XYZ file of C-alpha atoms in Angstrom:
497
model
C 0.008 0.159 0.018
C 2.872 2.329 0.827
C 4.444 1.729 -2.586
C 1.177 2.182 -4.456
C 0.522 5.468 -2.499
C 3.916 6.775 -3.214
C 3.374 6.036 -7.025
C 0.241 7.848 -7.046
C 1.874 10.975 -5.228
C 4.625 10.683 -8.072
C 2.047 10.462 -10.873
C 0.296 13.716 -9.530
C 3.684 15.475 -9.132
C 4.692 14.787 -12.662
C 1.206 15.336 -14.446
C 1.646 19.026 -15.053
C 4.985 18.320 -16.947
C 3.389 15.536 -19.020
C 0.426 17.663 -19.815
C 2.755 20.569 -20.988
C 4.717 18.229 -23.116
C 1.667 16.817 -24.680
C 0.205 20.225 -25.670
C 3.671 21.518 -26.967
C 4.002 23.950 -24.075
C 7.713 23.339 -23.604
C 8.690 26.564 -21.722
C 5.899 25.756 -19.242
C 7.270 21.976 -19.010
C 10.781 23.326 -18.152
C 9.289 25.770 -15.551
C 7.550 22.930 -13.938
C 10.637 20.760 -13.840
C 12.690 23.488 -12.396
C 10.187 23.962 -9.508
C 10.324 20.225 -8.953
C 14.238 20.186 -9.109
C 14.458 22.897 -6.529
C 12.973 20.591 -4.039
C 14.721 17.317 -5.400
C 17.904 18.176 -7.334
C 18.772 14.719 -8.140
C 15.245 13.437 -9.383
C 16.256 11.346 -12.385
C 12.727 11.290 -13.988
C 12.378 15.029 -13.693
C 15.717 15.710 -15.153
C 15.131 13.346 -18.093
C 11.699 15.175 -18.685
C 13.625 18.486 -18.474
C 16.127 17.108 -21.115
C 13.292 16.311 -23.471
C 11.503 19.499 -22.933
C 14.861 21.566 -23.647
C 15.329 19.539 -26.754
C 11.733 20.033 -28.120
C 11.955 23.616 -27.077
C 14.921 24.135 -29.328
C 17.687 24.506 -26.623
C 19.722 21.505 -27.858
C 23.024 22.220 -26.064
C 21.246 22.446 -22.663
C 19.447 19.299 -23.331
C 22.615 17.377 -24.481
C 24.354 18.240 -21.293
C 21.708 17.275 -19.054
C 21.220 13.960 -21.086
C 25.033 13.115 -20.810
C 24.912 13.839 -16.952
C 22.080 11.216 -16.635
C 23.888 8.725 -18.977
C 26.923 8.818 -16.562
C 24.856 7.848 -13.732
C 23.911 4.738 -15.416
C 20.017 4.841 -14.592
C 18.069 1.756 -14.145
C 14.475 3.156 -13.695
C 12.552 2.130 -16.873
C 10.521 5.561 -17.136
C 13.840 7.438 -17.059
C 15.511 4.928 -19.732
C 12.275 5.304 -22.005
C 12.429 9.243 -21.950
C 16.243 9.137 -22.464
C 15.493 6.788 -25.515
C 13.383 9.515 -27.064
C 15.976 12.225 -26.534
C 18.857 10.039 -27.802
C 16.649 9.112 -30.810
C 16.133 12.794 -31.768
C 19.755 13.509 -31.295
C 20.523 10.567 -33.734
C 22.655 8.891 -31.159
C 20.789 5.595 -31.408
C 23.679 3.259 -30.675
C 24.046 4.933 -26.977
C 20.388 3.721 -26.354
C 21.640 0.279 -26.654
C 24.579 0.937 -24.255
C 22.336 2.599 -21.740
C 20.035 -0.441 -21.581
C 23.062 -2.718 -21.457
C 24.373 -0.861 -18.478
C 20.956 -0.887 -16.678
C 20.509 -4.615 -17.363
C 23.971 -5.380 -15.887
C 22.811 -3.658 -12.703
C 19.545 -5.490 -12.457
C 20.222 -8.918 -14.389
C 16.965 -10.402 -12.786
C 14.775 -7.608 -14.283
C 12.920 -9.367 -17.127
C 11.218 -6.250 -18.737
C 14.632 -4.587 -18.706
C 16.305 -7.387 -20.475
C 13.572 -7.387 -23.177
C 13.912 -3.783 -23.573
C 17.788 -4.272 -24.010
C 17.299 -6.972 -26.563
C 14.777 -4.871 -28.611
C 17.242 -1.899 -28.539
C 20.085 -4.243 -30.019
C 17.643 -5.498 -32.729
C 16.882 -1.848 -33.621
C 20.447 -1.041 -34.391
C 21.054 -4.257 -35.896
C 23.568 -5.637 -33.230
C 22.716 -9.188 -33.966
C 25.584 -10.870 -32.069
C 24.839 -8.845 -28.830
C 21.131 -9.613 -29.179
C 21.961 -13.475 -29.593
C 24.060 -13.432 -26.582
C 21.674 -11.484 -24.114
C 18.664 -13.295 -25.363
C 20.396 -16.604 -24.560
C 21.098 -15.425 -21.353
C 17.553 -14.435 -20.732
C 16.326 -17.890 -21.733
C 18.832 -19.532 -19.200
C 17.580 -17.050 -16.324
C 13.817 -16.870 -17.126
C 13.234 -20.209 -18.731
C 10.758 -18.768 -21.225
C 10.946 -20.501 -24.748
C 10.410 -17.276 -26.617
C 13.808 -15.950 -25.633
C 15.561 -19.147 -26.968
C 13.843 -18.365 -30.252
C 14.995 -14.733 -29.952
C 18.389 -15.968 -29.703
C 17.827 -18.453 -32.856
C 16.481 -15.499 -34.888
C 19.444 -13.380 -33.938
C 21.950 -15.969 -34.900
C 20.041 -16.295 -38.258
C 20.059 -12.593 -38.826
C 23.776 -12.518 -38.077
C 24.384 -14.962 -40.490
C 22.415 -13.193 -43.208
C 23.407 -9.505 -42.569
C 27.060 -9.618 -41.350
C 28.631 -9.016 -44.794
C 31.298 -11.416 -46.071
C 32.218 -12.805 -49.529
C 28.742 -14.501 -50.106
C 26.011 -11.985 -50.887
C 23.497 -11.951 -48.038
C 25.672 -14.197 -45.980
C 28.611 -13.685 -43.688
C 31.878 -15.802 -43.979
C 30.897 -17.509 -40.798
C 27.309 -18.212 -41.912
C 27.643 -21.901 -41.834
C 28.848 -21.909 -38.318
C 26.245 -19.546 -37.225
C 23.303 -21.459 -38.753
C 24.659 -24.752 -37.237
C 24.666 -22.960 -33.971
C 20.921 -21.878 -34.449
C 20.107 -25.450 -35.522
C 21.594 -26.863 -32.282
C 19.597 -24.173 -30.450
C 16.508 -25.438 -32.078
C 17.339 -28.918 -30.956
C 17.857 -27.766 -27.310
C 14.316 -26.242 -27.151
C 12.033 -27.735 -24.593
C 8.977 -27.435 -27.134
C 8.982 -28.513 -30.839
C 8.867 -26.059 -33.370
C 5.413 -27.002 -34.511
C 3.919 -25.115 -31.670
C 4.084 -21.945 -33.787
C 4.208 -21.196 -37.507
C 6.847 -18.552 -36.771
C 9.025 -21.214 -35.078
C 8.518 -23.698 -37.999
C 9.337 -20.964 -40.613
C 12.620 -20.198 -38.561
C 13.384 -23.865 -38.454
C 12.859 -24.491 -42.089
C 14.703 -21.330 -42.983
C 17.829 -22.670 -41.198
C 17.644 -26.078 -42.894
C 17.144 -24.385 -46.244
C 20.113 -22.072 -45.675
C 22.297 -25.180 -44.815
C 20.922 -26.910 -47.886
C 19.382 -29.791 -45.612
C 16.688 -29.966 -48.132
C 15.667 -33.741 -47.277
C 15.308 -32.740 -43.483
C 13.153 -29.677 -44.424
C 11.256 -31.726 -46.734
C 10.358 -34.377 -43.815
C 9.403 -31.457 -41.592
C 6.963 -30.174 -44.121
C 5.522 -33.719 -44.954
C 4.715 -34.474 -41.437
C 1.101 -34.144 -40.499
C 1.737 -31.182 -38.243
C 4.048 -29.592 -40.925
C 1.097 -29.817 -43.373
C -1.359 -28.263 -41.063
C 0.806 -25.316 -40.620
C 1.577 -24.856 -44.360
C -2.312 -24.788 -44.846
C -2.866 -22.068 -42.059
C 0.364 -19.898 -42.775
C 1.202 -18.204 -45.951
C 4.842 -17.481 -44.998
C 5.206 -21.261 -44.316
C 3.469 -22.216 -47.422
C 5.769 -19.864 -49.442
C 8.889 -21.597 -48.047
C 7.495 -25.119 -48.727
C 7.156 -24.250 -52.233
C 10.600 -23.195 -52.527
C 11.784 -26.343 -50.750
C 9.752 -28.481 -52.960
C 11.418 -26.753 -55.865
C 14.748 -27.333 -54.397
C 14.177 -30.918 -53.923
C 13.025 -31.171 -57.503
C 9.573 -32.542 -56.683
C 8.113 -30.647 -59.557
C 5.281 -33.073 -60.415
C 4.339 -33.602 -56.640
C 3.943 -29.746 -56.371
C 1.804 -29.555 -59.465
C -0.502 -32.310 -58.312
C -0.773 -30.731 -54.671
C -1.596 -27.213 -56.107
C -3.934 -28.730 -58.583
C -5.611 -30.645 -55.770
C -5.986 -27.560 -53.532
C -7.452 -25.381 -56.264
C -9.882 -28.124 -57.494
C -11.044 -29.694 -54.275
C -10.140 -27.549 -51.449
C -11.268 -24.045 -52.725
C -7.888 -22.706 -52.330
C -7.794 -19.283 -54.330
C -4.375 -17.962 -53.124
C -2.719 -16.325 -56.234
C 0.606 -17.989 -55.252
C -1.054 -21.388 -55.506
C -1.970 -20.672 -59.279
C 1.540 -19.297 -59.900
C 3.066 -22.422 -58.218
C 0.884 -24.770 -60.383
C 1.840 -23.216 -63.719
C 5.652 -23.001 -62.723
C 5.658 -26.570 -61.614
C 3.796 -27.754 -64.600
C 6.182 -26.051 -66.948
C 9.199 -27.223 -65.032
C 7.942 -30.911 -65.405
C 7.459 -30.338 -69.180
C 10.893 -28.939 -69.493
C 12.473 -31.759 -68.055
C 11.392 -33.671 -71.107
C 11.383 -36.903 -69.213
C 8.193 -37.624 -67.270
C 9.836 -40.462 -65.165
C 12.740 -38.310 -63.971
C 10.617 -37.179 -61.171
C 8.810 -40.666 -60.559
C 9.336 -40.407 -56.908
C 7.021 -37.359 -56.663
C 3.697 -39.143 -57.648
C 3.568 -40.871 -54.223
C 6.375 -40.192 -51.560
C 7.969 -43.151 -50.366
C 8.308 -43.518 -46.569
C 11.853 -42.402 -45.682
C 14.178 -45.152 -44.393
C 15.522 -45.014 -40.795
C 18.857 -43.954 -42.128
C 17.586 -40.978 -44.212
C 14.854 -39.793 -42.268
C 16.827 -39.614 -38.902
C 20.179 -37.918 -38.787
C 23.060 -38.658 -36.236
C 23.081 -34.933 -35.379
C 20.001 -34.470 -32.946
C 19.646 -30.774 -34.333
C 18.224 -32.046 -37.686
C 15.653 -34.421 -36.148
C 11.947 -33.648 -36.568
C 11.276 -33.131 -32.995
C 13.483 -32.096 -30.004
C 11.424 -34.105 -27.494
C 10.489 -37.241 -29.394
C 11.644 -40.712 -28.237
C 13.405 -42.758 -30.872
C 11.626 -45.862 -29.704
C 8.302 -44.403 -29.697
C 8.147 -41.611 -32.418
C 5.218 -39.327 -32.545
C 3.100 -40.361 -35.704
C 2.257 -36.791 -36.467
C 5.916 -35.892 -36.914
C 6.556 -38.827 -39.338
C 6.509 -37.918 -43.085
C 3.764 -39.508 -44.808
C 2.720 -39.718 -48.734
C -0.517 -38.039 -49.542
C -2.294 -39.406 -52.687
C -2.599 -36.593 -55.157
C -4.416 -36.323 -58.454
C -2.492 -38.045 -61.354
C -1.298 -35.763 -63.962
C -0.963 -36.971 -67.344
C 2.643 -37.384 -68.842
C 2.033 -36.002 -72.271
C 3.021 -32.125 -72.330
C 0.087 -31.050 -74.318
C -2.251 -32.961 -72.048
C -0.793 -31.384 -68.940
C -1.206 -27.923 -70.258
C -4.804 -28.645 -71.259
C -5.515 -30.025 -67.930
C -4.327 -27.007 -66.152
C -5.944 -24.555 -68.604
C -9.333 -26.600 -68.349
C -9.038 -26.182 -64.504
C -8.503 -22.421 -64.765
C -11.333 -21.890 -67.028
C -13.609 -24.177 -64.845
C -12.829 -22.005 -61.680
C -13.289 -18.866 -63.691
C -16.746 -20.039 -64.709
C -17.487 -21.278 -61.141
C -16.288 -18.175 -59.304
C -17.641 -15.635 -61.762
C -16.817 -12.096 -60.915
C -16.463 -12.906 -57.168
C -12.859 -14.085 -57.506
C -10.258 -12.868 -60.036
C -7.697 -15.694 -59.659
C -9.122 -18.216 -62.190
C -9.553 -15.587 -64.911
C -6.091 -14.006 -64.270
C -4.417 -17.536 -64.341
C -5.720 -18.229 -67.645
C -3.848 -15.154 -68.850
C -0.608 -15.941 -66.979
C -0.584 -19.535 -68.305
C -0.739 -18.222 -71.945
C 1.911 -15.639 -71.131
C 4.132 -18.267 -69.774
C 3.611 -20.396 -72.864
C 4.374 -17.694 -75.151
C 7.694 -16.867 -73.389
C 9.053 -20.630 -73.713
C 11.905 -21.430 -75.932
C 11.219 -24.912 -76.510
C 8.512 -25.655 -79.149
C 9.653 -29.173 -79.673
C 6.894 -30.611 -77.640
C 4.135 -29.243 -79.845
C 2.623 -27.014 -77.102
C 0.841 -23.921 -78.867
C -0.173 -21.022 -76.728
C -3.577 -19.346 -77.471
C -3.992 -15.894 -78.687
C -3.730 -13.427 -75.815
C -6.198 -10.669 -77.073
C -9.382 -12.645 -76.761
C -8.473 -13.488 -73.302
C -7.644 -9.915 -72.507
C -11.055 -8.859 -74.015
C -12.693 -11.363 -71.760
C -11.038 -10.231 -68.653
C -11.811 -6.630 -69.365
C -15.433 -7.490 -69.971
C -15.648 -9.072 -66.619
C -13.419 -6.756 -64.493
C -13.220 -3.462 -66.500
C -15.274 -1.587 -63.727
C -12.650 -2.509 -61.071
C -9.945 -0.213 -60.054
C -7.516 -3.326 -60.124
C -8.067 -3.997 -63.756
C -5.355 -1.921 -65.093
C -2.649 -3.232 -62.697
C -3.930 -6.814 -63.543
C -3.572 -6.508 -67.213
C -0.381 -4.416 -67.258
C 2.012 -7.348 -67.431
C 0.182 -9.035 -70.305
C -0.093 -5.805 -72.277
C 3.562 -5.347 -71.795
C 4.002 -8.731 -73.469
C 1.934 -7.584 -76.523
C 4.062 -4.346 -76.784
C 7.087 -6.387 -76.689
C 5.700 -8.688 -79.525
C 4.901 -5.638 -81.467
C 8.363 -4.355 -81.345
C 9.443 -7.490 -83.053
C 7.385 -6.832 -86.040
C 4.147 -8.564 -85.100
C 1.879 -5.554 -84.303
C -1.411 -7.179 -85.301
C -2.383 -8.143 -81.718
C -1.548 -4.759 -80.346
C -3.765 -3.206 -83.023
C -6.588 -5.556 -82.245
C -6.441 -4.707 -78.699
C -6.415 -0.935 -79.251
C -9.294 -1.055 -81.512
C -11.245 -3.261 -78.797
C -10.463 -0.657 -76.108
C -11.730 2.338 -78.404
C -15.029 0.233 -78.889
C -15.479 -0.034 -75.089
C -15.554 3.778 -74.424
C -18.972 4.485 -73.097
C -21.113 7.243 -74.780
C -21.878 8.895 -71.452
C -20.643 8.367 -67.957
C -23.866 7.764 -66.112
C -22.661 5.584 -63.246
C -19.661 4.880 -60.984
C -19.056 1.573 -62.994
C -18.890 3.610 -66.276
C -16.468 5.841 -64.550
C -14.241 3.349 -63.449
C -14.303 1.648 -66.928
C -13.495 4.742 -68.721
C -10.519 5.418 -66.328
C -9.104 1.898 -67.085
C -9.571 2.276 -70.675
C -7.668 5.617 -70.766
C -4.949 4.169 -68.534
C -4.524 1.046 -70.751
C -4.493 3.268 -73.988
C -1.890 5.567 -72.547
C 0.216 2.495 -71.499
C 0.265 1.513 -75.120
C 1.747 4.734 -76.182
C 5.438 5.096 -77.149
C 7.543 7.932 -76.185
C 8.261 10.716 -77.156
C 4.715 11.924 -77.051
C 3.380 13.852 -79.962
C 2.273 17.364 -78.684
C -0.750 17.781 -80.855
C -2.054 14.262 -79.989
C -1.489 14.904 -76.196
C -3.600 18.159 -76.706
C -6.418 16.109 -78.127
C -6.342 13.569 -75.402
C -6.288 16.282 -72.651
C -9.390 17.639 -74.179
C -11.224 14.141 -74.242
C -10.190 13.591 -70.571
C -11.572 16.998 -69.416
C -14.892 16.262 -71.291
C -15.356 12.960 -69.514
C -14.139 14.636 -66.303
C -16.967 17.173 -66.449
C -19.448 14.552 -67.451
C -18.595 12.546 -64.323
C -18.679 15.576 -61.863
C -22.440 14.928 -60.916
C -21.419 11.448 -59.637
C -19.724 13.021 -56.769
C -23.169 13.324 -55.126
C -23.444 9.503 -55.004
C -20.102 9.136 -53.399
C -21.081 11.132 -50.384
C -23.564 8.367 -49.655
C -21.136 5.549 -50.051
């Protein structure tokens, strides 16, 4: 009760200072601080507040002098440390914030909150090595698993950002990543408890080229569940599948997700297209025969002598957790003939587009993206012929021309038409331009008409080649103004939306 009463008295005493700072009355804040300091000259919180008020009031030299005096005393009060952090940040002395918190934590090594603040200050300045050391100390002192993973994350960041001969990695990256992996193995809980922890574990394995171990983690029941619920883990799963060379399995899995599970994530569409074309480019459908049904890993391949690469840190070798054991999943069988594979994927996208209508753009856009990828292929020996792009663009614009996203959606495919036109085949580009011109409404009578004509003008302008003709620009400006004034009455509708 005494401490609580003292805290309330302290808050009442400092309230005028805080109020003055909040309202920008810095001179008044300094006056309040001076009154309090006459009674308590060594009051650290008041001195810190005065330093902040002096800084904001334009008296930089006085603020710096008072701040330095406080830093020499090595304060430990969290309120004082927070105020001085603001002062040092405004003075562009961010590294000193880390030193200040380190000194405070050395004085109070059992203050968990102070340790966390010290770690965060190190992360803000990119002091990965110090962050890794202090978080490991915190884990040993306070026994919280999150501090262990802070240490693991710091080791990974240190490996990725410490420079060195390899871009994005330090010269000591393998050693640091191996250390991080051993820390993962020492965790009292498995990485499957959190998508973030699993992502970190997979990142380490991927960086060390331990593709088989990463693949086993993903193929376990818990790994599959986290892949389905976390986009970042799913992205990393696709990268690991690609590194392992299981292109046919990836294509089958994405096909199944889109067709049977209602997945409409755009990355799933892209992964299906890329994996399908990768299988075709191998030119040997049996080269990926292990991907149709993943065999059960043998004891020698699924478990490593190093406990750091095992699937679980707590499992018993004599009684493994069935949810951590990689299992094959039956996937849809894809045909081996290249044209049949492309037709199957194309039919899927068209079926999804018809089923989703205008509620989902994924299927519609995937049809376009597939044809763009097919047009970009150098290998034409397999007999795959891409469809004409313009009819697909016309269909997409008819469905989504009144959406603000239409221009950005179509921009990559229009760029492909422009590239083709530059090589001498301008017929498709002319056909597309003629179509856009025919879609300009006679009058802008609704918000849908307004958005459609905006998209048309943006798409038409994207087709232009520099330098622009001054007379043509003048004509276009007049047309833009005409439709602008026609659309002004629609502003009354916007006020009710």
